[in-house]
């Protein structure tokens, strides 16, 4: 059940973000949709499978590297400082969603 709820929330995120931006304007609302991010939490969750996951991502992602916390932080900073952006969901996944 937990994964179903997470999938529903992920699918709804762009619509929720866009509607919130309209409803509470002029306050800006944006969302960051991160794919796999190489963090200590990821390491704990994957355990012995971490090295294999990193290698898989390096081999398949268009950016040919694993997304790190700094990548997400740079996007968050950009969204906070560019006041022309609102109502959008930004993917920071190294192109993972492009892979069939």
Coordinates of C-alpha atoms in Angstrom, one line a residue:
X1 CA 0.0 0.0 0.0
X2 CA 2.8 2.4 0.8
X3 CA 4.3 2.3 -2.7
X4 CA 0.8 2.9 -4.2
X5 CA 0.3 6.1 -2.1
X6 CA 3.8 7.3 -3.1
X7 CA 3.0 6.6 -6.8
X8 CA -0.3 8.5 -6.6
X9 CA 1.4 11.4 -4.9
X10 CA 4.1 11.5 -7.5
X11 CA 1.7 11.5 -10.4
X12 CA -0.4 14.2 -8.8
X13 CA 2.5 16.5 -8.0
X14 CA 2.5 18.6 -11.2
X15 CA -1.3 19.3 -10.9
X16 CA -1.1 20.1 -7.2
X17 CA 1.9 22.5 -7.9
X18 CA 0.1 24.3 -10.8
X19 CA -3.1 24.7 -8.9
X20 CA -1.4 25.9 -5.7
X21 CA 0.5 28.5 -7.7
X22 CA -2.8 29.9 -9.0
X23 CA -4.5 29.7 -5.7
X24 CA -1.9 31.4 -3.5
X25 CA -0.5 33.8 -6.1
X26 CA 1.6 36.0 -5.9
X27 CA 3.3 33.5 -3.7
X28 CA 5.3 31.3 -6.0
X29 CA 5.0 27.5 -5.9
X30 CA 7.3 25.1 -7.7
X31 CA 8.2 21.5 -7.1
X32 CA 11.4 19.5 -7.4
X33 CA 10.9 15.9 -8.6
X34 CA 14.2 14.1 -7.8
X35 CA 15.0 10.7 -9.2
X36 CA 17.7 8.6 -7.5
X37 CA 20.0 10.9 -5.5
X38 CA 23.2 9.4 -4.1
X39 CA 22.8 10.2 -0.3
X40 CA 23.5 8.4 2.9
X41 CA 19.7 7.6 3.0
X42 CA 20.0 5.9 -0.4
X43 CA 23.0 4.0 0.8
X44 CA 21.1 2.7 3.9
X45 CA 18.1 1.8 1.8
X46 CA 20.0 -0.1 -0.9
X47 CA 22.7 -1.5 1.4
X48 CA 24.8 -4.0 -0.6
X49 CA 23.0 -3.0 -3.8
X50 CA 24.3 0.6 -3.8
X51 CA 27.4 0.0 -5.9
X52 CA 25.4 -1.9 -8.5
X53 CA 22.7 0.8 -8.6
X54 CA 25.4 3.5 -9.1
X55 CA 27.0 1.5 -11.9
X56 CA 23.6 1.0 -13.6
X57 CA 22.9 4.7 -13.5
X58 CA 26.3 5.7 -14.8
X59 CA 25.8 3.3 -17.7
X60 CA 22.2 4.3 -18.6
X61 CA 21.6 7.9 -17.6
X62 CA 22.2 10.4 -20.4
X63 CA 24.4 12.5 -18.1
X64 CA 26.6 9.3 -17.5
X65 CA 26.8 10.0 -13.7
X66 CA 24.8 9.7 -10.6
X67 CA 22.7 12.7 -9.4
X68 CA 24.0 14.1 -6.1
X69 CA 22.6 16.3 -3.4
X70 CA 24.4 19.3 -4.9
X71 CA 22.5 18.9 -8.1
X72 CA 19.2 19.2 -6.2
X73 CA 20.5 22.1 -4.1
X74 CA 21.5 24.0 -7.2
X75 CA 18.0 23.6 -8.7
X76 CA 16.4 24.7 -5.4
X77 CA 18.6 27.8 -5.3
X78 CA 17.7 28.6 -8.9
X79 CA 14.0 28.3 -8.2
X80 CA 14.3 30.5 -5.1
X81 CA 16.2 33.2 -6.9
X82 CA 14.5 33.3 -10.3
X83 CA 11.2 35.1 -9.4
X84 CA 9.7 34.5 -12.8
X85 CA 9.2 30.8 -12.2
X86 CA 6.0 29.5 -10.7
X87 CA 3.6 26.6 -11.1
X88 CA 6.0 24.1 -12.5
X89 CA 7.6 20.8 -11.5
X90 CA 11.3 20.4 -12.3
X91 CA 12.8 17.0 -12.7
X92 CA 16.3 16.5 -11.5
X93 CA 16.9 12.9 -12.4
X94 CA 19.8 12.9 -14.8
X95 CA 17.4 12.1 -17.7
X96 CA 16.2 8.9 -16.1
X97 CA 12.6 9.5 -17.2
X98 CA 13.8 9.5 -20.8
X99 CA 15.1 5.9 -20.6
X100 CA 12.5 3.3 -21.8

